[in-house]
Amino acid sequence: MLRDKVRIAVLVSGGGTNLQALIDAQKSGIIKSGQIVAVISSNKDAYALERAKNAGIPTTVVARKTHHGKEDFEADLIRAIDSAGAEVIVLAGFMCILSAKFTKKYENRILNVHPSLIPSFCGEGFYGLRVHEAALAYGVKVTGATVHLVNEIPDGGKIIMQKAVEISEDDTPETLQKKVMREAEWIILPRSVELICEKIKEEEK
Ligand code: GAR
């Protein structure tokens, strides 16, 4: 089936600055091969939902808390993704680990942004501010962000893009988090999304 744009679902849990970067990239034309058709949040209070509404993107809440088990939760996620007709799934600050069954279903179609240079400071337990706390505690002088494909191993899928960020003496976990977002995540996530959408369109020709 040939169509203009690849349909994208963005999965979020929190503030949604990466979602905002994707929305802005769509407006500015950095993302031109895809279109965000759904924002799905695991948290009903996520500010990311406001950002989606402001951009006129349909939202769904699939709260982890209101589901008994992971299977139940993922079944609802799948329903929301498939009913939006999404082919690409972007995890943009989505704080739930997905099962092998889920990642197999969308093989090579799920992207995640992680706030370190994988394989450092990644895997289970490394998310959000904790990643930056760990980088500072270790004393590394360079960190960054990684966009990768999602498979059954947490943060273990094929790397698509990385960008390094220098750490200063006076960085705190909070200042480092902001710096990594601004200098790396918000740049490489939209570019990676465009890359994967472009590739999907190319394969269909
Ligand atoms: C981002 O720094 C993202 O890389 C990180 O959480 C933050 C979400 O911010 N994700 C992970 O740690 C996943 N392992 P946002 O909601 O403002 O985009």
mmCIF file with all atom_site columns, C-alpha atoms and ligand atoms in Angstrom:
data_model
loop_
_atom_site.group_PDB
_atom_site.id
_atom_site.type_symbol
_atom_site.label_atom_id
_atom_site.label_alt_id
_atom_site.label_comp_id
_atom_site.label_asym_id
_atom_site.label_entity_id
_atom_site.label_seq_id
_atom_site.pdbx_PDB_ins_code
_atom_site.Cartn_x
_atom_site.Cartn_y
_atom_site.Cartn_z
_atom_site.occupancy
_atom_site.B_iso_or_equiv
_atom_site.pdbx_formal_charge
_atom_site.auth_seq_id
_atom_site.auth_comp_id
_atom_site.auth_asym_id
_atom_site.auth_atom_id
_atom_site.pdbx_PDB_model_num
ATOM   1   C CA . MET A 1 1   ? 0.000  0.000   0.000  1.00 0.00 ? 1   MET A CA 1
ATOM   2   C CA . LEU A 1 2   ? 1.490  3.348   -0.986 1.00 0.00 ? 2   LEU A CA 1
ATOM   3   C CA . ARG A 1 3   ? 0.579  6.328   1.087  1.00 0.00 ? 3   ARG A CA 1
ATOM   4   C CA . ASP A 1 4   ? 1.937  9.711   1.823  1.00 0.00 ? 4   ASP A CA 1
ATOM   5   C CA . LYS A 1 5   ? 3.150  9.415   5.410  1.00 0.00 ? 5   LYS A CA 1
ATOM   6   C CA . VAL A 1 6   ? 4.085  6.623   7.779  1.00 0.00 ? 6   VAL A CA 1
ATOM   7   C CA . ARG A 1 7   ? 1.763  6.654   10.797 1.00 0.00 ? 7   ARG A CA 1
ATOM   8   C CA . ILE A 1 8   ? 3.517  7.102   14.136 1.00 0.00 ? 8   ILE A CA 1
ATOM   9   C CA . ALA A 1 9   ? 2.336  6.415   17.695 1.00 0.00 ? 9   ALA A CA 1
ATOM   10  C CA . VAL A 1 10  ? 4.318  8.096   20.485 1.00 0.00 ? 10  VAL A CA 1
ATOM   11  C CA . LEU A 1 11  ? 4.269  6.419   23.906 1.00 0.00 ? 11  LEU A CA 1
ATOM   12  C CA . VAL A 1 12  ? 4.917  8.695   26.885 1.00 0.00 ? 12  VAL A CA 1
ATOM   13  C CA . SER A 1 13  ? 4.798  8.700   30.693 1.00 0.00 ? 13  SER A CA 1
ATOM   14  C CA . GLY A 1 14  ? 5.874  12.167  31.830 1.00 0.00 ? 14  GLY A CA 1
ATOM   15  C CA . GLY A 1 15  ? 6.791  15.687  30.813 1.00 0.00 ? 15  GLY A CA 1
ATOM   16  C CA . GLY A 1 16  ? 6.937  14.972  27.113 1.00 0.00 ? 16  GLY A CA 1
ATOM   17  C CA . THR A 1 17  ? 9.784  17.247  26.023 1.00 0.00 ? 17  THR A CA 1
ATOM   18  C CA . ASN A 1 18  ? 10.856 14.588  23.521 1.00 0.00 ? 18  ASN A CA 1
ATOM   19  C CA . LEU A 1 19  ? 7.291  14.418  22.232 1.00 0.00 ? 19  LEU A CA 1
ATOM   20  C CA . GLN A 1 20  ? 7.445  18.220  21.854 1.00 0.00 ? 20  GLN A CA 1
ATOM   21  C CA . ALA A 1 21  ? 10.676 17.886  19.865 1.00 0.00 ? 21  ALA A CA 1
ATOM   22  C CA . LEU A 1 22  ? 8.888  15.437  17.549 1.00 0.00 ? 22  LEU A CA 1
ATOM   23  C CA . ILE A 1 23  ? 5.879  17.748  17.134 1.00 0.00 ? 23  ILE A CA 1
ATOM   24  C CA . ASP A 1 24  ? 8.202  20.687  16.381 1.00 0.00 ? 24  ASP A CA 1
ATOM   25  C CA . ALA A 1 25  ? 10.224 18.586  13.929 1.00 0.00 ? 25  ALA A CA 1
ATOM   26  C CA . GLN A 1 26  ? 7.048  17.654  12.127 1.00 0.00 ? 26  GLN A CA 1
ATOM   27  C CA . LYS A 1 27  ? 6.137  21.342  11.830 1.00 0.00 ? 27  LYS A CA 1
ATOM   28  C CA . SER A 1 28  ? 9.586  22.397  10.644 1.00 0.00 ? 28  SER A CA 1
ATOM   29  C CA . GLY A 1 29  ? 9.855  19.573  8.101  1.00 0.00 ? 29  GLY A CA 1
ATOM   30  C CA . ILE A 1 30  ? 12.663 17.613  9.784  1.00 0.00 ? 30  ILE A CA 1
ATOM   31  C CA . ILE A 1 31  ? 10.118 14.813  9.977  1.00 0.00 ? 31  ILE A CA 1
ATOM   32  C CA . LYS A 1 32  ? 8.553  14.712  6.548  1.00 0.00 ? 32  LYS A CA 1
ATOM   33  C CA . SER A 1 33  ? 8.023  11.017  5.884  1.00 0.00 ? 33  SER A CA 1
ATOM   34  C CA . GLY A 1 34  ? 5.900  10.347  8.956  1.00 0.00 ? 34  GLY A CA 1
ATOM   35  C CA . GLN A 1 35  ? 3.024  11.774  10.927 1.00 0.00 ? 35  GLN A CA 1
ATOM   36  C CA . ILE A 1 36  ? 2.176  11.416  14.618 1.00 0.00 ? 36  ILE A CA 1
ATOM   37  C CA . VAL A 1 37  ? -1.345 9.996   14.695 1.00 0.00 ? 37  VAL A CA 1
ATOM   38  C CA . ALA A 1 38  ? -1.583 8.986   18.362 1.00 0.00 ? 38  ALA A CA 1
ATOM   39  C CA . VAL A 1 39  ? -0.047 9.803   21.725 1.00 0.00 ? 39  VAL A CA 1
ATOM   40  C CA . ILE A 1 40  ? -0.504 7.052   24.295 1.00 0.00 ? 40  ILE A CA 1
ATOM   41  C CA . SER A 1 41  ? 0.330  7.697   27.941 1.00 0.00 ? 41  SER A CA 1
ATOM   42  C CA . SER A 1 42  ? 0.898  5.198   30.741 1.00 0.00 ? 42  SER A CA 1
ATOM   43  C CA . ASN A 1 43  ? 0.110  7.997   33.209 1.00 0.00 ? 43  ASN A CA 1
ATOM   44  C CA . LYS A 1 44  ? -3.097 10.000  33.181 1.00 0.00 ? 44  LYS A CA 1
ATOM   45  C CA . ASP A 1 45  ? -1.384 13.065  34.694 1.00 0.00 ? 45  ASP A CA 1
ATOM   46  C CA . ALA A 1 46  ? 1.495  13.229  32.209 1.00 0.00 ? 46  ALA A CA 1
ATOM   47  C CA . TYR A 1 47  ? 2.063  16.757  30.903 1.00 0.00 ? 47  TYR A CA 1
ATOM   48  C CA . ALA A 1 48  ? 2.845  15.121  27.558 1.00 0.00 ? 48  ALA A CA 1
ATOM   49  C CA . LEU A 1 49  ? -0.925 14.700  27.131 1.00 0.00 ? 49  LEU A CA 1
ATOM   50  C CA . GLU A 1 50  ? -1.343 18.503  27.208 1.00 0.00 ? 50  GLU A CA 1
ATOM   51  C CA . ARG A 1 51  ? 1.354  18.896  24.596 1.00 0.00 ? 51  ARG A CA 1
ATOM   52  C CA . ALA A 1 52  ? -0.437 16.417  22.323 1.00 0.00 ? 52  ALA A CA 1
ATOM   53  C CA . LYS A 1 53  ? -3.789 18.129  22.810 1.00 0.00 ? 53  LYS A CA 1
ATOM   54  C CA . ASN A 1 54  ? -2.248 21.530  22.026 1.00 0.00 ? 54  ASN A CA 1
ATOM   55  C CA . ALA A 1 55  ? -0.950 20.075  18.775 1.00 0.00 ? 55  ALA A CA 1
ATOM   56  C CA . GLY A 1 56  ? -4.317 18.509  17.917 1.00 0.00 ? 56  GLY A CA 1
ATOM   57  C CA . ILE A 1 57  ? -3.067 14.916  18.228 1.00 0.00 ? 57  ILE A CA 1
ATOM   58  C CA . PRO A 1 58  ? -5.505 12.285  19.580 1.00 0.00 ? 58  PRO A CA 1
ATOM   59  C CA . THR A 1 59  ? -4.532 10.925  23.000 1.00 0.00 ? 59  THR A CA 1
ATOM   60  C CA . THR A 1 60  ? -5.224 7.698   24.874 1.00 0.00 ? 60  THR A CA 1
ATOM   61  C CA . VAL A 1 61  ? -4.369 6.830   28.472 1.00 0.00 ? 61  VAL A CA 1
ATOM   62  C CA . VAL A 1 62  ? -3.402 3.220   29.111 1.00 0.00 ? 62  VAL A CA 1
ATOM   63  C CA . ALA A 1 63  ? -2.436 3.409   32.766 1.00 0.00 ? 63  ALA A CA 1
ATOM   64  C CA . ARG A 1 64  ? -0.133 0.732   34.131 1.00 0.00 ? 64  ARG A CA 1
ATOM   65  C CA . LYS A 1 65  ? -1.773 1.123   37.551 1.00 0.00 ? 65  LYS A CA 1
ATOM   66  C CA . THR A 1 66  ? -5.298 0.263   36.431 1.00 0.00 ? 66  THR A CA 1
ATOM   67  C CA . HIS A 1 67  ? -4.235 -3.029  34.822 1.00 0.00 ? 67  HIS A CA 1
ATOM   68  C CA . HIS A 1 68  ? -3.812 -6.237  36.786 1.00 0.00 ? 68  HIS A CA 1
ATOM   69  C CA . GLY A 1 69  ? -0.909 -7.672  34.881 1.00 0.00 ? 69  GLY A CA 1
ATOM   70  C CA . LYS A 1 70  ? 1.551  -6.783  32.163 1.00 0.00 ? 70  LYS A CA 1
ATOM   71  C CA . GLU A 1 71  ? -0.310 -8.884  29.614 1.00 0.00 ? 71  GLU A CA 1
ATOM   72  C CA . ASP A 1 72  ? -3.520 -6.984  30.211 1.00 0.00 ? 72  ASP A CA 1
ATOM   73  C CA . PHE A 1 73  ? -1.686 -3.658  30.020 1.00 0.00 ? 73  PHE A CA 1
ATOM   74  C CA . GLU A 1 74  ? 0.065  -4.556  26.775 1.00 0.00 ? 74  GLU A CA 1
ATOM   75  C CA . ALA A 1 75  ? -3.161 -5.845  25.201 1.00 0.00 ? 75  ALA A CA 1
ATOM   76  C CA . ASP A 1 76  ? -4.671 -2.385  25.715 1.00 0.00 ? 76  ASP A CA 1
ATOM   77  C CA . LEU A 1 77  ? -1.534 -0.716  24.389 1.00 0.00 ? 77  LEU A CA 1
ATOM   78  C CA . ILE A 1 78  ? -1.730 -2.887  21.253 1.00 0.00 ? 78  ILE A CA 1
ATOM   79  C CA . ARG A 1 79  ? -5.403 -1.999  20.820 1.00 0.00 ? 79  ARG A CA 1
ATOM   80  C CA . ALA A 1 80  ? -4.603 1.730   20.995 1.00 0.00 ? 80  ALA A CA 1
ATOM   81  C CA . ILE A 1 81  ? -1.650 1.422   18.583 1.00 0.00 ? 81  ILE A CA 1
ATOM   82  C CA . ASP A 1 82  ? -3.470 -0.743  16.054 1.00 0.00 ? 82  ASP A CA 1
ATOM   83  C CA . SER A 1 83  ? -6.695 1.247   16.104 1.00 0.00 ? 83  SER A CA 1
ATOM   84  C CA . ALA A 1 84  ? -4.648 4.333   15.188 1.00 0.00 ? 84  ALA A CA 1
ATOM   85  C CA . GLY A 1 85  ? -3.129 2.327   12.317 1.00 0.00 ? 85  GLY A CA 1
ATOM   86  C CA . ALA A 1 86  ? 0.360  3.139   13.589 1.00 0.00 ? 86  ALA A CA 1
ATOM   87  C CA . GLU A 1 87  ? 3.309  1.371   11.964 1.00 0.00 ? 87  GLU A CA 1
ATOM   88  C CA . VAL A 1 88  ? 6.098  3.036   13.909 1.00 0.00 ? 88  VAL A CA 1
ATOM   89  C CA . ILE A 1 89  ? 6.125  3.284   17.695 1.00 0.00 ? 89  ILE A CA 1
ATOM   90  C CA . VAL A 1 90  ? 8.319  5.836   19.455 1.00 0.00 ? 90  VAL A CA 1
ATOM   91  C CA . LEU A 1 91  ? 9.051  5.451   23.149 1.00 0.00 ? 91  LEU A CA 1
ATOM   92  C CA . ALA A 1 92  ? 9.642  9.046   24.246 1.00 0.00 ? 92  ALA A CA 1
ATOM   93  C CA . GLY A 1 93  ? 10.132 8.927   27.996 1.00 0.00 ? 93  GLY A CA 1
ATOM   94  C CA . PHE A 1 94  ? 7.940  5.815   28.279 1.00 0.00 ? 94  PHE A CA 1
ATOM   95  C CA . MET A 1 95  ? 8.772  4.309   31.664 1.00 0.00 ? 95  MET A CA 1
ATOM   96  C CA . CYS A 1 96  ? 7.514  0.726   31.229 1.00 0.00 ? 96  CYS A CA 1
ATOM   97  C CA . ILE A 1 97  ? 9.566  -2.255  30.046 1.00 0.00 ? 97  ILE A CA 1
ATOM   98  C CA . LEU A 1 98  ? 7.838  -4.125  27.226 1.00 0.00 ? 98  LEU A CA 1
ATOM   99  C CA . SER A 1 99  ? 7.665  -7.930  26.961 1.00 0.00 ? 99  SER A CA 1
ATOM   100 C CA . ALA A 1 100 ? 9.325  -10.012 24.250 1.00 0.00 ? 100 ALA A CA 1
ATOM   101 C CA . LYS A 1 101 ? 5.855  -10.799 22.889 1.00 0.00 ? 101 LYS A CA 1
ATOM   102 C CA . PHE A 1 102 ? 5.180  -7.095  22.391 1.00 0.00 ? 102 PHE A CA 1
ATOM   103 C CA . THR A 1 103 ? 8.582  -6.213  20.912 1.00 0.00 ? 103 THR A CA 1
ATOM   104 C CA . LYS A 1 104 ? 8.395  -9.206  18.487 1.00 0.00 ? 104 LYS A CA 1
ATOM   105 C CA . LYS A 1 105 ? 5.001  -8.033  17.227 1.00 0.00 ? 105 LYS A CA 1
ATOM   106 C CA . TYR A 1 106 ? 6.513  -4.711  16.130 1.00 0.00 ? 106 TYR A CA 1
ATOM   107 C CA . GLU A 1 107 ? 10.009 -5.927  15.268 1.00 0.00 ? 107 GLU A CA 1
ATOM   108 C CA . ASN A 1 108 ? 12.260 -3.158  13.872 1.00 0.00 ? 108 ASN A CA 1
ATOM   109 C CA . ARG A 1 109 ? 9.399  -0.698  14.256 1.00 0.00 ? 109 ARG A CA 1
ATOM   110 C CA . ILE A 1 110 ? 9.904  0.501   17.853 1.00 0.00 ? 110 ILE A CA 1
ATOM   111 C CA . LEU A 1 111 ? 12.377 3.279   18.654 1.00 0.00 ? 111 LEU A CA 1
ATOM   112 C CA . ASN A 1 112 ? 13.487 4.364   22.118 1.00 0.00 ? 112 ASN A CA 1
ATOM   113 C CA . VAL A 1 113 ? 15.493 7.350   23.288 1.00 0.00 ? 113 VAL A CA 1
ATOM   114 C CA . HIS A 1 114 ? 17.809 6.668   26.216 1.00 0.00 ? 114 HIS A CA 1
ATOM   115 C CA . PRO A 1 115 ? 19.726 9.423   28.062 1.00 0.00 ? 115 PRO A CA 1
ATOM   116 C CA . SER A 1 116 ? 23.230 7.908   27.991 1.00 0.00 ? 116 SER A CA 1
ATOM   117 C CA . LEU A 1 117 ? 25.733 6.523   25.519 1.00 0.00 ? 117 LEU A CA 1
ATOM   118 C CA . ILE A 1 118 ? 24.703 2.854   25.449 1.00 0.00 ? 118 ILE A CA 1
ATOM   119 C CA . PRO A 1 119 ? 26.220 0.453   26.627 1.00 0.00 ? 119 PRO A CA 1
ATOM   120 C CA . SER A 1 120 ? 26.976 2.731   29.601 1.00 0.00 ? 120 SER A CA 1
ATOM   121 C CA . PHE A 1 121 ? 24.323 3.401   32.264 1.00 0.00 ? 121 PHE A CA 1
ATOM   122 C CA . CYS A 1 122 ? 21.504 1.470   30.624 1.00 0.00 ? 122 CYS A CA 1
ATOM   123 C CA . GLY A 1 123 ? 19.280 -1.557  31.150 1.00 0.00 ? 123 GLY A CA 1
ATOM   124 C CA . GLU A 1 124 ? 16.774 -2.285  33.880 1.00 0.00 ? 124 GLU A CA 1
ATOM   125 C CA . GLY A 1 125 ? 16.727 0.331   36.653 1.00 0.00 ? 125 GLY A CA 1
ATOM   126 C CA . PHE A 1 126 ? 18.402 3.024   34.543 1.00 0.00 ? 126 PHE A CA 1
ATOM   127 C CA . TYR A 1 127 ? 15.790 5.594   33.622 1.00 0.00 ? 127 TYR A CA 1
ATOM   128 C CA . GLY A 1 128 ? 15.210 9.331   33.922 1.00 0.00 ? 128 GLY A CA 1
ATOM   129 C CA . LEU A 1 129 ? 17.331 11.160  36.487 1.00 0.00 ? 129 LEU A CA 1
ATOM   130 C CA . ARG A 1 130 ? 18.889 7.895   37.753 1.00 0.00 ? 130 ARG A CA 1
ATOM   131 C CA . VAL A 1 131 ? 20.926 7.618   34.569 1.00 0.00 ? 131 VAL A CA 1
ATOM   132 C CA . HIS A 1 132 ? 22.518 11.029  35.138 1.00 0.00 ? 132 HIS A CA 1
ATOM   133 C CA . GLU A 1 133 ? 23.088 10.315  38.847 1.00 0.00 ? 133 GLU A CA 1
ATOM   134 C CA . ALA A 1 134 ? 24.951 7.148   37.856 1.00 0.00 ? 134 ALA A CA 1
ATOM   135 C CA . ALA A 1 135 ? 27.058 8.949   35.233 1.00 0.00 ? 135 ALA A CA 1
ATOM   136 C CA . LEU A 1 136 ? 28.070 11.641  37.757 1.00 0.00 ? 136 LEU A CA 1
ATOM   137 C CA . ALA A 1 137 ? 28.748 9.070   40.497 1.00 0.00 ? 137 ALA A CA 1
ATOM   138 C CA . TYR A 1 138 ? 31.046 7.123   38.163 1.00 0.00 ? 138 TYR A CA 1
ATOM   139 C CA . GLY A 1 139 ? 32.820 10.315  37.180 1.00 0.00 ? 139 GLY A CA 1
ATOM   140 C CA . VAL A 1 140 ? 32.644 9.997   33.395 1.00 0.00 ? 140 VAL A CA 1
ATOM   141 C CA . LYS A 1 141 ? 33.560 13.176  31.541 1.00 0.00 ? 141 LYS A CA 1
ATOM   142 C CA . VAL A 1 142 ? 31.385 12.527  28.498 1.00 0.00 ? 142 VAL A CA 1
ATOM   143 C CA . THR A 1 143 ? 27.826 11.226  28.354 1.00 0.00 ? 143 THR A CA 1
ATOM   144 C CA . GLY A 1 144 ? 25.072 11.678  25.774 1.00 0.00 ? 144 GLY A CA 1
ATOM   145 C CA . ALA A 1 145 ? 21.975 10.068  24.341 1.00 0.00 ? 145 ALA A CA 1
ATOM   146 C CA . THR A 1 146 ? 21.166 7.049   22.209 1.00 0.00 ? 146 THR A CA 1
ATOM   147 C CA . VAL A 1 147 ? 18.254 6.216   19.937 1.00 0.00 ? 147 VAL A CA 1
ATOM   148 C CA . HIS A 1 148 ? 17.909 2.488   19.358 1.00 0.00 ? 148 HIS A CA 1
ATOM   149 C CA . LEU A 1 149 ? 15.503 -0.137  18.101 1.00 0.00 ? 149 LEU A CA 1
ATOM   150 C CA . VAL A 1 150 ? 13.651 -1.925  20.877 1.00 0.00 ? 150 VAL A CA 1
ATOM   151 C CA . ASN A 1 151 ? 13.932 -5.684  21.318 1.00 0.00 ? 151 ASN A CA 1
ATOM   152 C CA . GLU A 1 152 ? 13.387 -8.007  24.299 1.00 0.00 ? 152 GLU A CA 1
ATOM   153 C CA . ILE A 1 153 ? 16.574 -6.830  26.058 1.00 0.00 ? 153 ILE A CA 1
ATOM   154 C CA . PRO A 1 154 ? 16.087 -3.498  27.898 1.00 0.00 ? 154 PRO A CA 1
ATOM   155 C CA . ASP A 1 155 ? 18.152 -0.892  25.974 1.00 0.00 ? 155 ASP A CA 1
ATOM   156 C CA . GLY A 1 156 ? 19.699 -3.779  23.998 1.00 0.00 ? 156 GLY A CA 1
ATOM   157 C CA . GLY A 1 157 ? 18.408 -3.237  20.449 1.00 0.00 ? 157 GLY A CA 1
ATOM   158 C CA . LYS A 1 158 ? 20.352 -1.997  17.429 1.00 0.00 ? 158 LYS A CA 1
ATOM   159 C CA . ILE A 1 159 ? 21.697 1.537   17.810 1.00 0.00 ? 159 ILE A CA 1
ATOM   160 C CA . ILE A 1 160 ? 20.366 4.048   15.284 1.00 0.00 ? 160 ILE A CA 1
ATOM   161 C CA . MET A 1 161 ? 22.032 7.307   16.433 1.00 0.00 ? 161 MET A CA 1
ATOM   162 C CA . GLN A 1 162 ? 24.138 8.610   19.318 1.00 0.00 ? 162 GLN A CA 1
ATOM   163 C CA . LYS A 1 163 ? 25.324 12.067  20.318 1.00 0.00 ? 163 LYS A CA 1
ATOM   164 C CA . ALA A 1 164 ? 27.917 12.899  22.964 1.00 0.00 ? 164 ALA A CA 1
ATOM   165 C CA . VAL A 1 165 ? 27.606 15.650  25.591 1.00 0.00 ? 165 VAL A CA 1
ATOM   166 C CA . GLU A 1 166 ? 30.442 16.941  27.792 1.00 0.00 ? 166 GLU A CA 1
ATOM   167 C CA . ILE A 1 167 ? 30.017 16.915  31.559 1.00 0.00 ? 167 ILE A CA 1
ATOM   168 C CA . SER A 1 168 ? 31.212 19.973  33.532 1.00 0.00 ? 168 SER A CA 1
ATOM   169 C CA . GLU A 1 169 ? 32.605 20.011  37.071 1.00 0.00 ? 169 GLU A CA 1
ATOM   170 C CA . ASP A 1 170 ? 29.531 21.795  38.386 1.00 0.00 ? 170 ASP A CA 1
ATOM   171 C CA . ASP A 1 171 ? 26.874 19.608  36.733 1.00 0.00 ? 171 ASP A CA 1
ATOM   172 C CA . THR A 1 172 ? 24.140 18.148  38.948 1.00 0.00 ? 172 THR A CA 1
ATOM   173 C CA . PRO A 1 173 ? 21.849 15.315  37.822 1.00 0.00 ? 173 PRO A CA 1
ATOM   174 C CA . GLU A 1 174 ? 19.230 17.957  37.014 1.00 0.00 ? 174 GLU A CA 1
ATOM   175 C CA . THR A 1 175 ? 21.500 20.253  34.962 1.00 0.00 ? 175 THR A CA 1
ATOM   176 C CA . LEU A 1 176 ? 22.974 17.244  33.172 1.00 0.00 ? 176 LEU A CA 1
ATOM   177 C CA . GLN A 1 177 ? 19.530 15.885  32.322 1.00 0.00 ? 177 GLN A CA 1
ATOM   178 C CA . LYS A 1 178 ? 18.560 19.224  30.731 1.00 0.00 ? 178 LYS A CA 1
ATOM   179 C CA . LYS A 1 179 ? 21.862 19.451  28.857 1.00 0.00 ? 179 LYS A CA 1
ATOM   180 C CA . VAL A 1 180 ? 21.564 15.914  27.465 1.00 0.00 ? 180 VAL A CA 1
ATOM   181 C CA . MET A 1 181 ? 18.007 16.600  26.347 1.00 0.00 ? 181 MET A CA 1
ATOM   182 C CA . ARG A 1 182 ? 18.852 19.926  24.691 1.00 0.00 ? 182 ARG A CA 1
ATOM   183 C CA . GLU A 1 183 ? 22.165 18.946  23.107 1.00 0.00 ? 183 GLU A CA 1
ATOM   184 C CA . ALA A 1 184 ? 21.368 15.347  22.177 1.00 0.00 ? 184 ALA A CA 1
ATOM   185 C CA . GLU A 1 185 ? 17.910 13.798  22.679 1.00 0.00 ? 185 GLU A CA 1
ATOM   186 C CA . TRP A 1 186 ? 15.815 16.508  21.013 1.00 0.00 ? 186 TRP A CA 1
ATOM   187 C CA . ILE A 1 187 ? 18.150 16.417  18.000 1.00 0.00 ? 187 ILE A CA 1
ATOM   188 C CA . ILE A 1 188 ? 18.714 12.710  17.397 1.00 0.00 ? 188 ILE A CA 1
ATOM   189 C CA . LEU A 1 189 ? 15.202 11.472  18.184 1.00 0.00 ? 189 LEU A CA 1
ATOM   190 C CA . PRO A 1 190 ? 13.425 13.417  15.387 1.00 0.00 ? 190 PRO A CA 1
ATOM   191 C CA . ARG A 1 191 ? 16.251 12.592  12.949 1.00 0.00 ? 191 ARG A CA 1
ATOM   192 C CA . SER A 1 192 ? 16.024 8.891   13.780 1.00 0.00 ? 192 SER A CA 1
ATOM   193 C CA . VAL A 1 193 ? 12.250 8.903   13.402 1.00 0.00 ? 193 VAL A CA 1
ATOM   194 C CA . GLU A 1 194 ? 12.580 10.493  9.962  1.00 0.00 ? 194 GLU A CA 1
ATOM   195 C CA . LEU A 1 195 ? 15.230 7.936   9.030  1.00 0.00 ? 195 LEU A CA 1
ATOM   196 C CA . ILE A 1 196 ? 13.049 4.949   9.914  1.00 0.00 ? 196 ILE A CA 1
ATOM   197 C CA . CYS A 1 197 ? 9.933  6.407   8.240  1.00 0.00 ? 197 CYS A CA 1
ATOM   198 C CA . GLU A 1 198 ? 11.910 7.222   5.104  1.00 0.00 ? 198 GLU A CA 1
ATOM   199 C CA . LYS A 1 199 ? 13.243 3.658   5.041  1.00 0.00 ? 199 LYS A CA 1
ATOM   200 C CA . ILE A 1 200 ? 9.744  2.174   5.364  1.00 0.00 ? 200 ILE A CA 1
ATOM   201 C CA . LYS A 1 201 ? 8.493  4.320   2.484  1.00 0.00 ? 201 LYS A CA 1
ATOM   202 C CA . GLU A 1 202 ? 11.519 3.400   0.396  1.00 0.00 ? 202 GLU A CA 1
ATOM   203 C CA . GLU A 1 203 ? 10.945 -0.342  0.998  1.00 0.00 ? 203 GLU A CA 1
ATOM   204 C CA . GLU A 1 204 ? 7.397  -0.009  -0.280 1.00 0.00 ? 204 GLU A CA 1
ATOM   205 C CA . LYS A 1 205 ? 8.392  1.438   -3.631 1.00 0.00 ? 205 LYS A CA 1
HETATM 206 C C1 . GAR B 2 .   ? 14.224 11.581  28.790 1.00 0.00 ? 1   GAR B C1 1
HETATM 207 O O1 . GAR B 2 .   ? 15.460 12.031  29.266 1.00 0.00 ? 1   GAR B O1 1
HETATM 208 C C2 . GAR B 2 .   ? 14.343 10.188  28.209 1.00 0.00 ? 1   GAR B C2 1
HETATM 209 O O2 . GAR B 2 .   ? 15.533 9.964   27.533 1.00 0.00 ? 1   GAR B O2 1
HETATM 210 C C3 . GAR B 2 .   ? 14.285 9.366   29.460 1.00 0.00 ? 1   GAR B C3 1
HETATM 211 O O3 . GAR B 2 .   ? 13.320 10.003  30.271 1.00 0.00 ? 1   GAR B O3 1
HETATM 212 C C4 . GAR B 2 .   ? 13.240 11.382  29.949 1.00 0.00 ? 1   GAR B C4 1
HETATM 213 C C5 . GAR B 2 .   ? 11.817 11.719  29.563 1.00 0.00 ? 1   GAR B C5 1
HETATM 214 O O4 . GAR B 2 .   ? 11.650 13.098  29.366 1.00 0.00 ? 1   GAR B O4 1
HETATM 215 N N1 . GAR B 2 .   ? 13.960 7.996   29.172 1.00 0.00 ? 1   GAR B N1 1
HETATM 216 C C6 . GAR B 2 .   ? 14.473 6.968   29.830 1.00 0.00 ? 1   GAR B C6 1
HETATM 217 O O5 . GAR B 2 .   ? 15.203 7.095   30.793 1.00 0.00 ? 1   GAR B O5 1
HETATM 218 C C7 . GAR B 2 .   ? 14.054 5.604   29.311 1.00 0.00 ? 1   GAR B C7 1
HETATM 219 N N2 . GAR B 2 .   ? 14.968 4.594   29.765 1.00 0.00 ? 1   GAR B N2 1
HETATM 220 P P1 . GAR B 2 .   ? 10.436 13.695  28.511 1.00 0.00 ? 1   GAR B P1 1
HETATM 221 O O6 . GAR B 2 .   ? 9.143  13.085  29.050 1.00 0.00 ? 1   GAR B O6 1
HETATM 222 O O7 . GAR B 2 .   ? 10.509 15.175  28.801 1.00 0.00 ? 1   GAR B O7 1
HETATM 223 O O8 . GAR B 2 .   ? 10.670 13.371  27.068 1.00 0.00 ? 1   GAR B O8 1
#
